[in-house]
Coordinates of C-alpha atoms in Angstrom, one line a residue:
M16 CA 0.0 0.0 0.0
A17 CA 2.8 2.4 0.8
V18 CA 4.5 1.8 -2.6
C19 CA 1.2 2.5 -4.4
T20 CA 0.7 5.7 -2.4
R21 CA 4.2 7.0 -3.0
H22 CA 4.4 5.9 -6.7
P23 CA 0.9 6.2 -8.3
R24 CA 2.3 6.0 -11.8
Y25 CA 4.0 2.7 -11.0
A26 CA 0.8 1.4 -9.6
A27 CA -1.1 2.3 -12.7
L28 CA 1.4 0.6 -14.9
V29 CA 1.2 -2.6 -12.8
A30 CA -2.6 -2.6 -12.9
A31 CA -2.5 -2.1 -16.7
A32 CA 0.0 -5.0 -17.1
L33 CA -2.2 -7.3 -15.0
L34 CA -5.4 -6.5 -17.0
T35 CA -3.6 -7.1 -20.3
A36 CA -2.3 -10.5 -19.0
L37 CA -5.8 -11.5 -17.9
F38 CA -7.3 -10.5 -21.2
L39 CA -4.7 -12.5 -23.2
L40 CA -5.1 -15.6 -21.0
A41 CA -8.9 -15.6 -20.9
P42 CA -10.5 -18.4 -22.8
R43 CA -11.9 -17.5 -26.2
H44 CA -15.5 -18.4 -27.2
P45 CA -16.3 -18.5 -30.9
P46 CA -19.1 -16.2 -32.1
P47 CA -22.5 -17.8 -32.6
G48 CA -22.6 -20.1 -35.6
A49 CA -18.8 -20.4 -35.9
L50 CA -17.3 -23.8 -36.6
R51 CA -16.6 -25.4 -33.3
A52 CA -14.8 -28.5 -34.7
P53 CA -11.0 -28.3 -34.9
L54 CA -9.6 -26.6 -38.0
D55 CA -8.9 -29.0 -40.9
P56 CA -5.7 -27.8 -42.6
A57 CA -6.1 -30.4 -45.3
L58 CA -9.6 -29.2 -46.3
P59 CA -8.4 -26.6 -49.0
A60 CA -6.3 -29.3 -50.7
R61 CA -9.3 -31.7 -50.8
V62 CA -11.6 -29.0 -52.2
A63 CA -9.0 -28.1 -54.9
R64 CA -8.6 -31.7 -55.9
A65 CA -12.4 -32.1 -56.1
N66 CA -12.6 -29.1 -58.4
A67 CA -9.9 -30.5 -60.7
I68 CA -11.6 -33.8 -61.0
Y69 CA -14.9 -32.1 -61.9
D70 CA -13.3 -29.9 -64.4
K71 CA -11.9 -33.0 -66.1
M72 CA -15.4 -34.5 -66.3
L73 CA -16.6 -31.3 -68.0
V74 CA -14.2 -31.9 -70.9
A75 CA -15.4 -35.5 -71.1
R76 CA -19.0 -34.4 -71.3
E77 CA -18.2 -32.2 -74.3
G78 CA -16.6 -35.2 -76.0
L79 CA -19.7 -37.4 -75.3
I80 CA -22.0 -34.8 -76.8
K81 CA -19.9 -34.6 -79.9
K82 CA -19.9 -38.4 -80.2
F83 CA -23.6 -38.9 -79.9
G84 CA -24.8 -35.5 -81.2
P85 CA -22.7 -34.0 -82.5
T86 CA -24.7 -31.0 -81.1
P87 CA -26.9 -31.0 -77.9
K88 CA -30.1 -30.7 -80.1
A89 CA -29.2 -34.0 -81.8
V90 CA -28.8 -35.9 -78.5
E91 CA -31.9 -37.8 -77.2
L92 CA -32.7 -38.2 -73.6
F93 CA -33.4 -41.9 -74.0
P94 CA -32.5 -43.4 -77.4
P95 CA -35.0 -46.0 -78.7
D96 CA -34.4 -49.5 -77.4
V97 CA -33.9 -51.0 -80.9
P98 CA -30.8 -52.5 -82.5
P99 CA -28.1 -51.4 -82.0
W100 CA -28.8 -51.3 -78.3
P101 CA -28.9 -47.7 -76.9
P102 CA -25.4 -46.6 -76.0
Y103 CA -26.4 -44.1 -73.3
T104 CA -29.1 -42.4 -71.4
V105 CA -29.3 -38.7 -70.4
W106 CA -27.8 -39.4 -67.0
D107 CA -24.5 -40.6 -68.5
F108 CA -23.8 -37.0 -69.4
F109 CA -24.3 -35.7 -65.8
P110 CA -22.3 -38.0 -63.4
A111 CA -22.0 -37.0 -59.7
A112 CA -18.3 -36.4 -60.3
Y113 CA -17.6 -33.9 -57.5
N114 CA -15.7 -35.4 -54.4
C115 CA -17.4 -34.5 -51.1
P116 CA -14.4 -33.4 -48.9
H117 CA -16.1 -35.1 -45.8
E118 CA -18.0 -38.2 -45.0
V119 CA -21.0 -39.1 -47.1
E120 CA -24.0 -40.9 -45.6
R121 CA -27.5 -41.6 -46.6
L122 CA -30.1 -40.2 -44.2
G123 CA -33.6 -41.4 -44.1
A124 CA -35.4 -44.5 -45.4
L125 CA -33.9 -46.8 -48.0
G126 CA -35.6 -46.3 -51.4
D127 CA -37.8 -43.2 -51.8
G128 CA -37.4 -40.7 -49.0
G129 CA -33.7 -40.9 -48.1
K130 CA -31.1 -38.4 -49.3
W131 CA -27.3 -38.5 -49.5
V132 CA -25.6 -35.8 -47.3
C133 CA -22.0 -34.6 -47.3
G134 CA -20.4 -33.8 -44.0
L135 CA -23.2 -33.8 -41.5
S136 CA -20.5 -33.8 -38.9
R137 CA -19.7 -30.2 -40.0
V138 CA -23.0 -28.9 -38.7
A139 CA -23.5 -31.4 -35.9
Q140 CA -22.6 -28.8 -33.2
K141 CA -23.2 -25.7 -35.2
A142 CA -25.3 -23.4 -33.0
D143 CA -27.3 -21.8 -35.8
C144 CA -27.7 -24.8 -38.1
V145 CA -30.6 -24.4 -40.5
V146 CA -32.3 -27.0 -42.7
Y147 CA -35.1 -26.4 -45.2
S148 CA -37.1 -29.2 -46.6
F149 CA -39.6 -28.8 -49.5
G150 CA -41.8 -31.7 -50.2
I151 CA -42.8 -33.8 -47.1
N152 CA -45.7 -36.0 -48.3
L153 CA -46.0 -37.5 -44.8
E154 CA -42.6 -39.1 -44.9
S155 CA -40.0 -37.5 -42.7
S156 CA -37.3 -40.1 -42.1
F157 CA -34.7 -37.7 -43.7
E158 CA -35.6 -34.9 -41.5
A159 CA -35.7 -37.2 -38.4
E160 CA -32.1 -38.4 -39.0
I161 CA -31.0 -34.8 -39.4
L162 CA -32.4 -34.0 -36.0
A163 CA -30.9 -37.2 -34.5
G164 CA -27.5 -36.5 -35.9
T165 CA -27.2 -32.9 -34.8
A166 CA -27.4 -30.9 -31.5
H167 CA -29.0 -27.7 -32.7
C168 CA -30.2 -27.9 -36.3
A169 CA -33.7 -26.4 -36.8
V170 CA -35.7 -28.0 -39.6
Y171 CA -38.2 -26.0 -41.6
G172 CA -40.7 -28.1 -43.6
Y173 CA -42.9 -26.8 -46.5
D174 CA -45.6 -28.8 -48.3
F175 CA -49.1 -27.6 -49.2
S176 CA -50.5 -31.1 -49.8
V177 CA -50.2 -32.2 -46.1
K178 CA -50.6 -30.6 -42.7
S179 CA -47.6 -31.7 -40.8
F180 CA -44.3 -33.6 -40.8
G181 CA -44.5 -37.3 -41.0
P182 CA -44.7 -39.6 -38.0
E183 CA -40.9 -40.2 -38.0
I184 CA -40.3 -37.0 -36.0
P185 CA -39.9 -38.0 -32.4
P186 CA -41.9 -36.0 -29.8
A187 CA -38.6 -35.0 -28.1
Q188 CA -37.5 -33.2 -31.2
V189 CA -40.6 -31.4 -32.3
H190 CA -39.5 -28.2 -30.7
R191 CA -36.7 -28.0 -33.4
T192 CA -39.2 -28.3 -36.3
H193 CA -41.3 -25.7 -38.0
F194 CA -43.9 -26.8 -40.6
H195 CA -45.8 -24.6 -43.1
A196 CA -48.5 -25.7 -45.5
V197 CA -47.2 -23.7 -48.4
G198 CA -45.2 -24.4 -51.5
L199 CA -41.9 -23.3 -53.2
A200 CA -42.2 -21.5 -56.5
G201 CA -40.4 -19.1 -58.8
E202 CA -42.7 -16.2 -57.7
D203 CA -44.8 -15.3 -54.7
K204 CA -48.5 -16.2 -54.8
G205 CA -49.6 -15.6 -51.3
G206 CA -52.6 -13.4 -51.7
E207 CA -56.1 -14.0 -50.3
G208 CA -57.3 -15.9 -53.3
D209 CA -54.3 -18.0 -53.9
D210 CA -54.7 -21.7 -53.1
P211 CA -52.2 -23.2 -52.5
K212 CA -50.0 -20.3 -51.4
M213 CA -46.6 -20.4 -53.0
Y214 CA -43.4 -18.4 -52.1
T215 CA -39.9 -18.0 -53.4
L216 CA -37.0 -19.2 -51.3
E217 CA -35.8 -15.6 -50.8
T218 CA -39.2 -14.6 -49.4
L219 CA -39.4 -17.6 -47.0
M220 CA -35.9 -16.9 -45.8
R221 CA -36.7 -13.3 -45.1
Q222 CA -39.9 -14.3 -43.2
N223 CA -37.8 -16.6 -41.0
G224 CA -35.0 -14.1 -40.5
H225 CA -32.4 -16.4 -42.2
A226 CA -29.4 -15.3 -44.3
H227 CA -28.0 -18.8 -44.9
I228 CA -29.3 -22.4 -45.1
D229 CA -26.9 -25.2 -44.4
I230 CA -28.9 -28.0 -46.0
L231 CA -31.7 -27.5 -48.5
K232 CA -33.9 -30.4 -49.7
I233 CA -36.2 -29.9 -52.7
D234 CA -38.6 -32.6 -54.0
I235 CA -41.4 -30.7 -55.7
E236 CA -42.4 -33.0 -58.6
G237 CA -41.2 -31.3 -61.7
W238 CA -41.5 -27.7 -60.5
E239 CA -37.7 -27.6 -59.7
F240 CA -36.9 -26.3 -63.2
E241 CA -39.0 -23.1 -63.0
T242 CA -38.2 -22.6 -59.3
L243 CA -34.5 -23.0 -59.5
T244 CA -34.2 -21.1 -62.7
T245 CA -35.7 -18.1 -60.9
L246 CA -33.6 -18.7 -57.8
L247 CA -30.2 -19.4 -59.4
R248 CA -30.0 -17.3 -62.5
P249 CA -29.1 -14.0 -60.6
Y250 CA -26.3 -15.8 -58.8
A251 CA -25.0 -17.5 -62.0
Q252 CA -24.9 -14.2 -63.7
S253 CA -23.4 -12.1 -60.9
G254 CA -21.0 -14.6 -59.4
R255 CA -22.4 -14.1 -55.9
A256 CA -22.4 -17.1 -53.6
L257 CA -25.7 -19.0 -53.1
P258 CA -27.4 -18.7 -49.7
F259 CA -27.1 -22.4 -48.9
G260 CA -24.3 -24.9 -48.4
Q261 CA -25.7 -28.0 -50.1
L262 CA -28.8 -29.1 -52.0
Q263 CA -30.6 -32.5 -52.1
L264 CA -32.7 -32.3 -55.3
E265 CA -35.0 -34.8 -57.0
I266 CA -35.0 -34.1 -60.7
H267 CA -38.0 -35.1 -62.9
I268 CA -37.1 -35.1 -66.6
W269 CA -40.2 -36.6 -68.3
D270 CA -41.1 -33.5 -70.4
K271 CA -37.6 -32.2 -71.3
T272 CA -35.3 -32.3 -74.3
F273 CA -31.6 -33.0 -73.9
A274 CA -30.6 -29.5 -75.1
G275 CA -33.0 -27.8 -72.6
F276 CA -31.9 -30.0 -69.7
L277 CA -28.2 -29.3 -70.5
E278 CA -28.8 -25.6 -70.5
W279 CA -30.6 -25.8 -67.2
W280 CA -27.9 -28.0 -65.7
E281 CA -25.1 -25.7 -66.8
M282 CA -26.9 -22.8 -65.0
L283 CA -26.7 -24.9 -61.8
E284 CA -23.0 -25.3 -62.4
A285 CA -22.6 -21.6 -63.2
A286 CA -24.2 -20.8 -59.8
G287 CA -21.6 -22.9 -58.1
L288 CA -23.4 -26.2 -57.6
R289 CA -21.5 -29.5 -58.1
P290 CA -23.1 -32.9 -57.8
F291 CA -21.4 -35.4 -55.4
W292 CA -24.0 -38.2 -55.3
T293 CA -26.9 -39.6 -57.3
E294 CA -29.3 -42.5 -57.6
V295 CA -31.2 -43.5 -60.7
R296 CA -34.7 -44.7 -59.8
L297 CA -35.2 -47.6 -62.2
F298 CA -38.8 -48.2 -61.1
F299 CA -39.8 -44.9 -62.7
Y300 CA -38.3 -45.8 -66.1
Y301 CA -35.3 -43.6 -65.6
V302 CA -37.2 -40.4 -65.8
L303 CA -36.3 -39.1 -62.4
S304 CA -33.1 -39.1 -60.4
P305 CA -32.1 -37.7 -57.0
Y306 CA -28.9 -35.7 -56.9
S307 CA -26.9 -34.2 -54.1
F308 CA -25.0 -30.9 -54.7
L309 CA -22.3 -29.0 -52.9
N310 CA -22.1 -25.2 -53.2
V311 CA -18.4 -24.6 -54.1
R312 CA -18.7 -20.8 -54.1
G313 CA -18.2 -18.6 -51.0
N314 CA -17.2 -19.8 -47.5
N315 CA -20.0 -22.2 -46.5
I316 CA -19.2 -24.7 -43.7
F317 CA -18.8 -27.7 -46.1
I318 CA -15.9 -26.2 -48.1
S319 CA -14.2 -23.8 -45.6
D320 CA -13.1 -23.5 -42.0
V321 CA -13.6 -19.7 -42.0
F322 CA -17.4 -19.9 -42.2
L323 CA -19.1 -17.6 -39.7
S324 CA -22.8 -17.1 -39.1
G325 CA -24.3 -14.8 -41.9
Q326 CA -21.5 -15.4 -44.4
S327 CA -22.2 -17.2 -47.7

């Protein structure tokens, strides 16, 4: 006490030094939504390798079109099954050639209903994990496994043909789900006389106060072409990152031409989407196929360790 009284400047310096030491030694807490898993120094190399593999496939696609075309307009979705036996189907031109840089697992029921997901472990402890699911049809095994495999993910379900999620959602997890009996479309149709009510993804995200979706599932029976064209085209043209990390999409191709489908698919690629898994549903005569895509643009949690809440 005597030293402090006689030398006030010295006492002030000592106090400042102690406060600085306490600040530097204090434990750091990541901001809400930050990646809590240890940093993965090998992740950038795996992502770069996956990009190189996919670029190689793009060159091969051009060669296949020239072989069976030689232009996209001359390529058929499904050549007639007459001699010589058809050498391809449309799906051969669009392989899921991107390498997910994490574990891949099928979530949900085997057969119709389940989806392939890349890196669920990356969002398992993410405090602000958000999942959107369009197309419920009273079967929610996919959504139930998302809830079971994560600590904080909130699941938002949309389907105007039903009134709730399916029975697979356990009562203990209902508080993490939000269901709305509306549909996804390329434009808003939510007026008093609109039945069913339809909204764009941008509108629904704004209503929920979300800037980013971690996992987006869309199964809307053919309307994915119009809906995703409206959603993705501005991002494909501007180079901005999409507001979601990955997409599980069921594609219904029954009324398309090869040239039209190729143009639509290339728009998905221009927006930053890369397919990492697919299944061909043979019981529907090849006309639909579920694909899983990663968004390779921006800093989402599946391709970057620097992801923070609100970034895309």
